[in-house]
PDB file of C-alpha atoms in Angstrom:
ATOM      1  CA  UNK A  16    -155.508 -91.576   2.939  1.00  0.00           C
ATOM      2  CA  UNK A  17    -155.194 -91.420  -0.881  1.00  0.00           C
ATOM      3  CA  UNK A  18    -154.037 -87.803  -0.922  1.00  0.00           C
ATOM      4  CA  UNK A  19    -154.509 -85.960  -4.236  1.00  0.00           C
ATOM      5  CA  UNK A  20    -152.624 -82.683  -4.711  1.00  0.00           C
ATOM      6  CA  UNK A  21    -154.592 -80.383  -7.022  1.00  0.00           C
ATOM      7  CA  UNK A  22    -152.809 -77.432  -8.614  1.00  0.00           C
ATOM      8  CA  UNK A  23    -154.804 -74.551 -10.097  1.00  0.00           C
ATOM      9  CA  UNK A  24    -153.789 -71.106 -11.296  1.00  0.00           C
ATOM     10  CA  UNK A  25    -154.623 -67.933  -9.429  1.00  0.00           C
ATOM     11  CA  UNK A  26    -156.806 -65.157 -10.805  1.00  0.00           C
ATOM     12  CA  UNK A  27    -156.193 -61.425 -11.125  1.00  0.00           C
ATOM     13  CA  UNK A  28    -159.546 -60.768  -9.457  1.00  0.00           C
ATOM     14  CA  UNK A  29    -158.965 -60.225  -5.743  1.00  0.00           C
ATOM     15  CA  UNK A  30    -161.062 -59.193  -2.779  1.00  0.00           C
ATOM     16  CA  UNK A  31    -158.805 -56.220  -1.981  1.00  0.00           C
ATOM     17  CA  UNK A  32    -156.566 -53.901  -4.022  1.00  0.00           C
ATOM     18  CA  UNK A  33    -152.813 -54.576  -4.181  1.00  0.00           C
ATOM     19  CA  UNK A  34    -150.697 -53.289  -1.321  1.00  0.00           C
ATOM     20  CA  UNK A  35    -148.408 -50.305  -2.108  1.00  0.00           C
ATOM     21  CA  UNK A  36    -145.343 -51.467  -4.011  1.00  0.00           C
ATOM     22  CA  UNK A  37    -146.853 -54.855  -4.846  1.00  0.00           C
ATOM     23  CA  UNK A  38    -147.683 -54.226  -8.484  1.00  0.00           C
ATOM     24  CA  UNK A  39    -145.136 -55.634 -10.896  1.00  0.00           C
ATOM     25  CA  UNK A  40    -145.354 -52.425 -12.929  1.00  0.00           C
ATOM     26  CA  UNK A  41    -143.729 -50.666  -9.949  1.00  0.00           C
ATOM     27  CA  UNK A  42    -140.576 -52.801 -10.050  1.00  0.00           C
ATOM     28  CA  UNK A  43    -137.337 -51.300 -11.407  1.00  0.00           C
ATOM     29  CA  UNK A  44    -136.486 -52.093 -15.019  1.00  0.00           C
ATOM     30  CA  UNK A  45    -133.636 -54.505 -14.275  1.00  0.00           C
ATOM     31  CA  UNK A  46    -133.006 -58.114 -15.272  1.00  0.00           C
ATOM     32  CA  UNK A  47    -135.337 -60.937 -14.244  1.00  0.00           C
ATOM     33  CA  UNK A  48    -133.145 -62.147 -11.400  1.00  0.00           C
ATOM     34  CA  UNK A  49    -132.866 -58.736  -9.770  1.00  0.00           C
ATOM     35  CA  UNK A  50    -136.551 -57.969 -10.283  1.00  0.00           C
ATOM     36  CA  UNK A  51    -137.578 -61.286  -8.736  1.00  0.00           C
ATOM     37  CA  UNK A  52    -135.299 -60.698  -5.751  1.00  0.00           C
ATOM     38  CA  UNK A  53    -136.756 -57.239  -5.222  1.00  0.00           C
ATOM     39  CA  UNK A  54    -140.269 -58.635  -5.554  1.00  0.00           C
ATOM     40  CA  UNK A  55    -139.545 -61.288  -2.920  1.00  0.00           C
ATOM     41  CA  UNK A  56    -138.154 -58.602  -0.599  1.00  0.00           C
ATOM     42  CA  UNK A  57    -141.283 -56.472  -1.016  1.00  0.00           C
ATOM     43  CA  UNK A  58    -143.580 -59.431  -0.367  1.00  0.00           C
ATOM     44  CA  UNK A  59    -141.726 -60.269   2.823  1.00  0.00           C
ATOM     45  CA  UNK A  60    -141.687 -56.648   4.039  1.00  0.00           C
ATOM     46  CA  UNK A  61    -145.268 -55.746   3.098  1.00  0.00           C
ATOM     47  CA  UNK A  62    -146.824 -54.208   6.239  1.00  0.00           C
ATOM     48  CA  UNK A  63    -150.473 -54.574   5.228  1.00  0.00           C
ATOM     49  CA  UNK A  64    -153.044 -57.246   5.882  1.00  0.00           C
ATOM     50  CA  UNK A  65    -152.321 -60.838   4.890  1.00  0.00           C
ATOM     51  CA  UNK A  66    -155.195 -62.982   3.709  1.00  0.00           C
ATOM     52  CA  UNK A  67    -155.575 -66.717   3.138  1.00  0.00           C
ATOM     53  CA  UNK A  68    -155.334 -67.313  -0.603  1.00  0.00           C
ATOM     54  CA  UNK A  69    -158.667 -69.110  -0.578  1.00  0.00           C
ATOM     55  CA  UNK A  70    -160.249 -65.815   0.476  1.00  0.00           C
ATOM     56  CA  UNK A  71    -158.007 -63.466  -1.516  1.00  0.00           C
ATOM     57  CA  UNK A  72    -159.015 -64.660  -4.997  1.00  0.00           C
ATOM     58  CA  UNK A  73    -162.525 -64.314  -6.383  1.00  0.00           C
ATOM     59  CA  UNK A  74    -164.587 -64.760  -9.551  1.00  0.00           C
ATOM     60  CA  UNK A  75    -166.142 -67.691 -11.394  1.00  0.00           C
ATOM     61  CA  UNK A  76    -162.813 -69.270 -12.294  1.00  0.00           C
ATOM     62  CA  UNK A  77    -161.700 -69.299  -8.662  1.00  0.00           C
ATOM     63  CA  UNK A  78    -165.031 -70.584  -7.333  1.00  0.00           C
ATOM     64  CA  UNK A  79    -164.857 -73.471  -9.769  1.00  0.00           C
ATOM     65  CA  UNK A  80    -161.223 -74.156  -8.872  1.00  0.00           C
ATOM     66  CA  UNK A  81    -162.052 -74.282  -5.170  1.00  0.00           C
ATOM     67  CA  UNK A  82    -164.996 -76.599  -5.905  1.00  0.00           C
ATOM     68  CA  UNK A  83    -162.578 -79.179  -7.358  1.00  0.00           C
ATOM     69  CA  UNK A  84    -161.897 -80.329  -3.816  1.00  0.00           C
ATOM     70  CA  UNK A  85    -165.521 -81.463  -3.486  1.00  0.00           C
ATOM     71  CA  UNK A  86    -165.341 -83.304  -6.799  1.00  0.00           C
ATOM     72  CA  UNK A  87    -162.115 -84.987  -5.677  1.00  0.00           C
ATOM     73  CA  UNK A  88    -163.632 -86.052  -2.361  1.00  0.00           C
ATOM     74  CA  UNK A  89    -166.599 -87.508  -4.207  1.00  0.00           C
ATOM     75  CA  UNK A  90    -164.191 -89.491  -6.379  1.00  0.00           C
ATOM     76  CA  UNK A  91    -162.544 -91.125  -3.375  1.00  0.00           C
ATOM     77  CA  UNK A  92    -159.552 -88.824  -2.818  1.00  0.00           C
ATOM     78  CA  UNK A  93    -158.346 -86.635   0.029  1.00  0.00           C
ATOM     79  CA  UNK A  94    -157.695 -83.392  -1.866  1.00  0.00           C
ATOM     80  CA  UNK A  95    -154.986 -80.820  -1.113  1.00  0.00           C
ATOM     81  CA  UNK A  96    -155.425 -77.604  -3.100  1.00  0.00           C
ATOM     82  CA  UNK A  97    -152.405 -75.590  -4.255  1.00  0.00           C
ATOM     83  CA  UNK A  98    -152.291 -72.299  -6.158  1.00  0.00           C
ATOM     84  CA  UNK A  99    -149.754 -71.476  -8.870  1.00  0.00           C
ATOM     85  CA  UNK A 100    -149.247 -67.708  -8.801  1.00  0.00           C
ATOM     86  CA  UNK A 101    -147.064 -65.403 -10.892  1.00  0.00           C
ATOM     87  CA  UNK A 102    -146.497 -63.389  -7.731  1.00  0.00           C
ATOM     88  CA  UNK A 103    -146.153 -66.063  -5.054  1.00  0.00           C
ATOM     89  CA  UNK A 104    -144.954 -69.248  -6.729  1.00  0.00           C
ATOM     90  CA  UNK A 105    -146.684 -72.474  -5.692  1.00  0.00           C
ATOM     91  CA  UNK A 106    -148.602 -72.139  -2.423  1.00  0.00           C
ATOM     92  CA  UNK A 107    -151.170 -74.039  -0.413  1.00  0.00           C
ATOM     93  CA  UNK A 108    -154.594 -72.441  -0.553  1.00  0.00           C
ATOM     94  CA  UNK A 109    -154.428 -71.843   3.204  1.00  0.00           C
ATOM     95  CA  UNK A 110    -151.227 -69.768   2.914  1.00  0.00           C
ATOM     96  CA  UNK A 111    -151.362 -66.107   3.931  1.00  0.00           C
ATOM     97  CA  UNK A 112    -150.242 -63.331   1.566  1.00  0.00           C
ATOM     98  CA  UNK A 113    -150.755 -59.624   0.949  1.00  0.00           C
ATOM     99  CA  UNK A 114    -152.804 -58.578  -2.051  1.00  0.00           C
ATOM    100  CA  UNK A 115    -150.645 -58.082  -5.144  1.00  0.00           C
ATOM    101  CA  UNK A 116    -150.746 -57.674  -8.926  1.00  0.00           C
ATOM    102  CA  UNK A 117    -148.605 -60.010 -11.045  1.00  0.00           C
ATOM    103  CA  UNK A 118    -149.409 -62.077 -14.098  1.00  0.00           C
ATOM    104  CA  UNK A 119    -147.845 -64.131 -16.871  1.00  0.00           C
ATOM    105  CA  UNK A 120    -150.334 -62.645 -19.347  1.00  0.00           C
ATOM    106  CA  UNK A 121    -148.359 -60.974 -22.175  1.00  0.00           C
ATOM    107  CA  UNK A 122    -148.686 -57.210 -22.709  1.00  0.00           C
ATOM    108  CA  UNK A 123    -150.360 -56.718 -19.331  1.00  0.00           C
ATOM    109  CA  UNK A 124    -149.167 -53.763 -17.238  1.00  0.00           C
ATOM    110  CA  UNK A 125    -148.264 -56.162 -14.428  1.00  0.00           C
ATOM    111  CA  UNK A 126    -146.801 -58.922 -16.587  1.00  0.00           C
ATOM    112  CA  UNK A 127    -143.660 -60.419 -15.049  1.00  0.00           C
ATOM    113  CA  UNK A 128    -142.112 -61.287 -18.424  1.00  0.00           C
ATOM    114  CA  UNK A 129    -142.185 -60.304 -22.067  1.00  0.00           C
ATOM    115  CA  UNK A 130    -141.468 -63.803 -23.427  1.00  0.00           C
ATOM    116  CA  UNK A 131    -142.024 -67.432 -22.463  1.00  0.00           C
ATOM    117  CA  UNK A 132    -138.288 -67.795 -21.779  1.00  0.00           C
ATOM    118  CA  UNK A 133    -138.409 -64.906 -19.315  1.00  0.00           C
ATOM    119  CA  UNK A 134    -141.529 -66.392 -17.719  1.00  0.00           C
ATOM    120  CA  UNK A 135    -139.611 -69.639 -17.092  1.00  0.00           C
ATOM    121  CA  UNK A 136    -136.786 -67.656 -15.490  1.00  0.00           C
ATOM    122  CA  UNK A 137    -139.198 -65.704 -13.293  1.00  0.00           C
ATOM    123  CA  UNK A 138    -140.985 -68.859 -12.108  1.00  0.00           C
ATOM    124  CA  UNK A 139    -137.691 -70.568 -11.326  1.00  0.00           C
ATOM    125  CA  UNK A 140    -136.676 -67.535  -9.228  1.00  0.00           C
ATOM    126  CA  UNK A 141    -140.024 -67.590  -7.393  1.00  0.00           C
ATOM    127  CA  UNK A 142    -139.428 -71.240  -6.526  1.00  0.00           C
ATOM    128  CA  UNK A 143    -136.322 -70.175  -4.640  1.00  0.00           C
ATOM    129  CA  UNK A 144    -138.438 -68.217  -2.157  1.00  0.00           C
ATOM    130  CA  UNK A 145    -138.547 -69.843   1.243  1.00  0.00           C
ATOM    131  CA  UNK A 146    -142.338 -70.222   1.378  1.00  0.00           C
ATOM    132  CA  UNK A 147    -142.819 -71.612  -2.132  1.00  0.00           C
ATOM    133  CA  UNK A 148    -143.691 -75.289  -2.516  1.00  0.00           C
ATOM    134  CA  UNK A 149    -142.209 -77.616  -5.146  1.00  0.00           C
ATOM    135  CA  UNK A 150    -144.592 -79.507  -7.398  1.00  0.00           C
ATOM    136  CA  UNK A 151    -142.396 -82.551  -8.195  1.00  0.00           C
ATOM    137  CA  UNK A 152    -141.801 -83.157  -4.486  1.00  0.00           C
ATOM    138  CA  UNK A 153    -145.495 -82.793  -3.627  1.00  0.00           C
ATOM    139  CA  UNK A 154    -146.547 -85.227  -6.373  1.00  0.00           C
ATOM    140  CA  UNK A 155    -143.803 -87.718  -5.576  1.00  0.00           C
ATOM    141  CA  UNK A 156    -144.880 -87.830  -1.915  1.00  0.00           C
ATOM    142  CA  UNK A 157    -148.546 -88.380  -2.805  1.00  0.00           C
ATOM    143  CA  UNK A 158    -147.838 -90.591  -5.826  1.00  0.00           C
ATOM    144  CA  UNK A 159    -150.258 -88.580  -7.946  1.00  0.00           C
ATOM    145  CA  UNK A 160    -151.369 -85.055  -8.871  1.00  0.00           C
ATOM    146  CA  UNK A 161    -154.077 -83.255 -10.829  1.00  0.00           C
ATOM    147  CA  UNK A 162    -152.636 -80.139 -12.475  1.00  0.00           C
ATOM    148  CA  UNK A 163    -154.910 -77.538 -14.104  1.00  0.00           C
ATOM    149  CA  UNK A 164    -152.968 -74.868 -16.008  1.00  0.00           C
ATOM    150  CA  UNK A 165    -153.556 -72.285 -18.681  1.00  0.00           C
ATOM    151  CA  UNK A 166    -151.160 -72.205 -21.623  1.00  0.00           C
ATOM    152  CA  UNK A 167    -149.180 -69.239 -20.243  1.00  0.00           C
ATOM    153  CA  UNK A 168    -148.750 -70.830 -16.805  1.00  0.00           C
ATOM    154  CA  UNK A 169    -147.758 -74.183 -18.296  1.00  0.00           C
ATOM    155  CA  UNK A 170    -145.089 -72.444 -20.378  1.00  0.00           C
ATOM    156  CA  UNK A 171    -143.725 -70.681 -17.304  1.00  0.00           C
ATOM    157  CA  UNK A 172    -143.751 -73.913 -15.273  1.00  0.00           C
ATOM    158  CA  UNK A 173    -142.224 -76.051 -18.027  1.00  0.00           C
ATOM    159  CA  UNK A 174    -139.190 -77.109 -15.953  1.00  0.00           C
ATOM    160  CA  UNK A 175    -141.452 -78.137 -13.087  1.00  0.00           C
ATOM    161  CA  UNK A 176    -143.654 -80.196 -15.412  1.00  0.00           C
ATOM    162  CA  UNK A 177    -140.646 -82.034 -16.875  1.00  0.00           C
ATOM    163  CA  UNK A 178    -139.354 -82.755 -13.370  1.00  0.00           C
ATOM    164  CA  UNK A 179    -142.858 -83.800 -12.330  1.00  0.00           C
ATOM    165  CA  UNK A 180    -143.042 -86.340 -15.147  1.00  0.00           C
ATOM    166  CA  UNK A 181    -139.702 -87.784 -14.075  1.00  0.00           C
ATOM    167  CA  UNK A 182    -141.043 -88.651 -10.602  1.00  0.00           C
ATOM    168  CA  UNK A 183    -143.149 -91.488 -12.015  1.00  0.00           C
ATOM    169  CA  UNK A 184    -146.238 -90.234 -10.164  1.00  0.00           C
ATOM    170  CA  UNK A 185    -149.664 -90.542 -11.804  1.00  0.00           C
ATOM    171  CA  UNK A 186    -150.250 -87.051 -13.185  1.00  0.00           C
ATOM    172  CA  UNK A 187    -153.144 -85.636 -15.177  1.00  0.00           C
ATOM    173  CA  UNK A 188    -152.618 -82.229 -16.787  1.00  0.00           C
ATOM    174  CA  UNK A 189    -155.752 -80.376 -17.844  1.00  0.00           C
ATOM    175  CA  UNK A 190    -155.066 -77.585 -20.340  1.00  0.00           C
ATOM    176  CA  UNK A 191    -151.353 -76.849 -20.513  1.00  0.00           C
ATOM    177  CA  UNK A 192    -149.300 -75.805 -23.521  1.00  0.00           C
ATOM    178  CA  UNK A 193    -147.902 -79.077 -24.899  1.00  0.00           C
ATOM    179  CA  UNK A 194    -147.668 -82.794 -24.174  1.00  0.00           C
ATOM    180  CA  UNK A 195    -145.047 -83.953 -21.675  1.00  0.00           C
ATOM    181  CA  UNK A 196    -143.832 -87.560 -21.734  1.00  0.00           C
ATOM    182  CA  UNK A 197    -144.949 -89.258 -18.534  1.00  0.00           C
ATOM    183  CA  UNK A 198    -148.000 -87.025 -18.000  1.00  0.00           C
ATOM    184  CA  UNK A 199    -151.546 -87.707 -19.176  1.00  0.00           C
ATOM    185  CA  UNK A 200    -152.724 -84.464 -20.769  1.00  0.00           C
ATOM    186  CA  UNK A 201    -156.229 -83.342 -21.716  1.00  0.00           C
ATOM    187  CA  UNK A 202    -155.831 -80.162 -23.813  1.00  0.00           C
ATOM    188  CA  UNK A 203    -158.370 -77.378 -23.340  1.00  0.00           C
ATOM    189  CA  UNK A 204    -161.287 -78.152 -25.639  1.00  0.00           C
ATOM    190  CA  UNK A 205    -163.680 -75.263 -26.330  1.00  0.00           C
ATOM    191  CA  UNK A 206    -166.101 -77.720 -27.964  1.00  0.00           C
ATOM    192  CA  UNK A 207    -166.901 -78.992 -24.441  1.00  0.00           C
ATOM    193  CA  UNK A 208    -167.930 -75.593 -23.093  1.00  0.00           C
ATOM    194  CA  UNK A 209    -171.608 -76.039 -23.936  1.00  0.00           C
ATOM    195  CA  UNK A 210    -171.772 -79.360 -22.089  1.00  0.00           C
ATOM    196  CA  UNK A 211    -169.794 -78.089 -19.106  1.00  0.00           C
ATOM    197  CA  UNK A 212    -171.374 -74.621 -18.931  1.00  0.00           C
ATOM    198  CA  UNK A 213    -169.677 -71.410 -17.834  1.00  0.00           C
ATOM    199  CA  UNK A 214    -167.202 -69.259 -19.729  1.00  0.00           C
ATOM    200  CA  UNK A 215    -164.025 -70.199 -21.558  1.00  0.00           C
ATOM    201  CA  UNK A 216    -162.076 -68.692 -18.651  1.00  0.00           C
ATOM    202  CA  UNK A 217    -163.202 -71.482 -16.324  1.00  0.00           C
ATOM    203  CA  UNK A 218    -163.169 -74.245 -18.963  1.00  0.00           C
ATOM    204  CA  UNK A 219    -160.035 -75.990 -17.671  1.00  0.00           C
ATOM    205  CA  UNK A 220    -161.281 -76.334 -14.100  1.00  0.00           C
ATOM    206  CA  UNK A 221    -164.674 -77.552 -15.332  1.00  0.00           C
ATOM    207  CA  UNK A 222    -162.888 -80.151 -17.468  1.00  0.00           C
ATOM    208  CA  UNK A 223    -160.900 -81.213 -14.393  1.00  0.00           C
ATOM    209  CA  UNK A 224    -164.100 -81.688 -12.401  1.00  0.00           C
ATOM    210  CA  UNK A 225    -165.544 -83.771 -15.221  1.00  0.00           C
ATOM    211  CA  UNK A 226    -162.388 -85.922 -15.341  1.00  0.00           C
ATOM    212  CA  UNK A 227    -162.814 -86.650 -11.629  1.00  0.00           C
ATOM    213  CA  UNK A 228    -166.434 -87.632 -12.245  1.00  0.00           C
ATOM    214  CA  UNK A 229    -165.288 -90.149 -14.873  1.00  0.00           C
ATOM    215  CA  UNK A 230    -162.508 -91.601 -12.684  1.00  0.00           C
ATOM    216  CA  UNK A 231    -162.616 -95.066 -11.240  1.00  0.00           C
ATOM    217  CA  UNK A 232    -163.199 -94.245  -7.533  1.00  0.00           C
ATOM    218  CA  UNK A 233    -159.896 -93.730  -5.762  1.00  0.00           C
ATOM    219  CA  UNK A 234    -157.808 -94.008  -8.956  1.00  0.00           C
ATOM    220  CA  UNK A 235    -156.754 -90.924 -10.920  1.00  0.00           C
ATOM    221  CA  UNK A 236    -155.686 -92.764 -14.079  1.00  0.00           C
ATOM    222  CA  UNK A 237    -157.057 -96.057 -15.390  1.00  0.00           C
ATOM    223  CA  UNK A 238    -157.733 -97.333 -18.931  1.00  0.00           C
ATOM    224  CA  UNK A 239    -161.435 -97.487 -18.052  1.00  0.00           C
ATOM    225  CA  UNK A 240    -161.488 -93.838 -16.952  1.00  0.00           C
ATOM    226  CA  UNK A 241    -159.714 -92.742 -20.131  1.00  0.00           C
ATOM    227  CA  UNK A 242    -162.228 -94.641 -22.247  1.00  0.00           C
ATOM    228  CA  UNK A 243    -165.204 -93.219 -20.337  1.00  0.00           C
ATOM    229  CA  UNK A 244    -163.833 -89.698 -20.705  1.00  0.00           C
ATOM    230  CA  UNK A 245    -163.097 -90.048 -24.419  1.00  0.00           C
ATOM    231  CA  UNK A 246    -166.539 -91.510 -25.133  1.00  0.00           C
ATOM    232  CA  UNK A 247    -168.295 -88.773 -23.188  1.00  0.00           C
ATOM    233  CA  UNK A 248    -166.232 -85.975 -24.753  1.00  0.00           C
ATOM    234  CA  UNK A 249    -166.845 -87.204 -28.300  1.00  0.00           C
ATOM    235  CA  UNK A 250    -170.582 -87.421 -27.660  1.00  0.00           C
ATOM    236  CA  UNK A 251    -171.068 -83.955 -26.161  1.00  0.00           C
ATOM    237  CA  UNK A 252    -168.532 -81.894 -28.138  1.00  0.00           C
ATOM    238  CA  UNK A 253    -170.141 -79.035 -30.037  1.00  0.00           C
ATOM    239  CA  UNK A 254    -168.221 -76.509 -32.104  1.00  0.00           C
ATOM    240  CA  UNK A 255    -169.402 -73.017 -31.204  1.00  0.00           C
ATOM    241  CA  UNK A 256    -169.952 -70.259 -33.721  1.00  0.00           C
ATOM    242  CA  UNK A 257    -170.057 -66.706 -32.483  1.00  0.00           C
ATOM    243  CA  UNK A 258    -172.293 -64.096 -34.094  1.00  0.00           C
ATOM    244  CA  UNK A 259    -171.425 -60.802 -32.457  1.00  0.00           C
ATOM    245  CA  UNK A 260    -172.889 -57.369 -33.038  1.00  0.00           C
ATOM    246  CA  UNK A 261    -170.487 -54.777 -34.531  1.00  0.00           C
ATOM    247  CA  UNK A 262    -169.907 -51.572 -32.567  1.00  0.00           C
ATOM    248  CA  UNK A 263    -169.091 -48.017 -33.604  1.00  0.00           C
ATOM    249  CA  UNK A 264    -165.904 -46.353 -32.360  1.00  0.00           C
ATOM    250  CA  UNK A 265    -167.991 -44.162 -30.060  1.00  0.00           C
ATOM    251  CA  UNK A 266    -169.718 -47.197 -28.539  1.00  0.00           C
ATOM    252  CA  UNK A 267    -166.406 -48.981 -27.947  1.00  0.00           C
ATOM    253  CA  UNK A 268    -164.905 -45.880 -26.310  1.00  0.00           C
ATOM    254  CA  UNK A 269    -167.963 -45.502 -24.070  1.00  0.00           C
ATOM    255  CA  UNK A 270    -167.649 -49.168 -23.073  1.00  0.00           C
ATOM    256  CA  UNK A 271    -163.936 -48.755 -22.263  1.00  0.00           C
ATOM    257  CA  UNK A 272    -164.567 -45.692 -20.093  1.00  0.00           C
ATOM    258  CA  UNK A 273    -167.459 -47.302 -18.240  1.00  0.00           C
ATOM    259  CA  UNK A 274    -165.609 -50.542 -17.552  1.00  0.00           C
ATOM    260  CA  UNK A 275    -162.396 -48.761 -16.520  1.00  0.00           C
ATOM    261  CA  UNK A 276    -164.379 -46.706 -14.005  1.00  0.00           C
ATOM    262  CA  UNK A 277    -165.977 -49.884 -12.678  1.00  0.00           C
ATOM    263  CA  UNK A 278    -162.884 -52.125 -12.858  1.00  0.00           C
ATOM    264  CA  UNK A 279    -159.783 -49.878 -12.784  1.00  0.00           C
ATOM    265  CA  UNK A 280    -157.373 -52.831 -12.541  1.00  0.00           C
ATOM    266  CA  UNK A 281    -158.723 -54.665 -15.597  1.00  0.00           C
ATOM    267  CA  UNK A 282    -156.232 -54.984 -18.447  1.00  0.00           C
ATOM    268  CA  UNK A 283    -156.983 -54.102 -22.049  1.00  0.00           C
ATOM    269  CA  UNK A 284    -157.077 -57.796 -22.951  1.00  0.00           C
ATOM    270  CA  UNK A 285    -159.546 -58.546 -20.199  1.00  0.00           C
ATOM    271  CA  UNK A 286    -161.811 -55.655 -21.245  1.00  0.00           C
ATOM    272  CA  UNK A 287    -161.877 -56.963 -24.815  1.00  0.00           C
ATOM    273  CA  UNK A 288    -162.809 -60.400 -23.544  1.00  0.00           C
ATOM    274  CA  UNK A 289    -165.553 -58.854 -21.420  1.00  0.00           C
ATOM    275  CA  UNK A 290    -166.888 -56.964 -24.432  1.00  0.00           C
ATOM    276  CA  UNK A 291    -166.976 -60.136 -26.533  1.00  0.00           C
ATOM    277  CA  UNK A 292    -168.614 -62.100 -23.720  1.00  0.00           C
ATOM    278  CA  UNK A 293    -171.442 -59.566 -23.946  1.00  0.00           C
ATOM    279  CA  UNK A 294    -171.980 -60.558 -27.590  1.00  0.00           C
ATOM    280  CA  UNK A 295    -170.319 -57.488 -29.127  1.00  0.00           C
ATOM    281  CA  UNK A 296    -167.680 -57.444 -31.871  1.00  0.00           C
ATOM    282  CA  UNK A 297    -164.461 -55.462 -32.145  1.00  0.00           C
ATOM    283  CA  UNK A 298    -161.272 -56.519 -33.899  1.00  0.00           C
ATOM    284  CA  UNK A 299    -158.308 -56.808 -31.533  1.00  0.00           C
ATOM    285  CA  UNK A 300    -156.068 -54.145 -33.143  1.00  0.00           C
ATOM    286  CA  UNK A 301    -158.967 -51.690 -33.432  1.00  0.00           C
ATOM    287  CA  UNK A 302    -159.828 -52.191 -29.770  1.00  0.00           C
ATOM    288  CA  UNK A 303    -156.158 -51.707 -28.804  1.00  0.00           C
ATOM    289  CA  UNK A 304    -155.975 -48.436 -30.756  1.00  0.00           C
ATOM    290  CA  UNK A 305    -159.205 -47.133 -29.223  1.00  0.00           C
ATOM    291  CA  UNK A 306    -158.074 -48.192 -25.766  1.00  0.00           C
ATOM    292  CA  UNK A 307    -154.748 -46.370 -26.159  1.00  0.00           C
ATOM    293  CA  UNK A 308    -156.417 -43.207 -27.430  1.00  0.00           C
ATOM    294  CA  UNK A 309    -158.912 -43.301 -24.547  1.00  0.00           C
ATOM    295  CA  UNK A 310    -156.866 -44.527 -21.552  1.00  0.00           C
ATOM    296  CA  UNK A 311    -153.256 -44.348 -22.667  1.00  0.00           C
ATOM    297  CA  UNK A 312    -150.626 -46.994 -23.492  1.00  0.00           C
ATOM    298  CA  UNK A 313    -150.793 -48.742 -20.092  1.00  0.00           C
TER     299      UNK A 313
END
């Protein structure tokens, strides 16, 4: 069958607002273990609608992540898509869950941790939930895995990645935070964005799709595939230079108000990224100060 587990990260963009009580900001200010236990209790008791994860998440990053299954099928694999979530742990894309708000992104109102060490603790607690899947076991059963993680998720899942490497399975990590012995890693490379298209947000999943296109059919890792990938990447890499238009304080404030009205759940960091994606310039600290004076410290 040549099963290939594919692990991608979730997105904070969802098709419905979080259920009452399922925003991390609403948890009591206790230690990580107690907060995680309370979070698990709330997830289990949530009375609202439960949606398949494949339908709960939305946005360009998620569409590209879901499309990896087609790329894997075209490369001779039988794909199985899993989602790594700061609120749910590791789940199959067909799993049902209520809408929620949880992230590993630092300084976000719904961040589950204030440091990478706390993020590791939170993830380890999530993995104790009955419904959560375990990456090393999944990869060991299939003999291989394609893992696509941002830096923050890779830091939180560090123990899983070390255990994954120890299984001896063929594993390719796209993105991540650091190299892990026993895992073939392709760090996120912004110089490939022009060749792959899309935004930097979806760069990792686009790189993963390209890796699958360069694979020897039915084989995730071969010397030939590595050589093909390296040759292609060196030929198409282009360093990008951004020339953005400066904005007045009044223009930045107007942008913040408009976007907050349109996207009330967007974090300050995400709004700044959105502003820069539109070709506008604002230094991070200045934007933070204007955001706080306009919206408040949340």
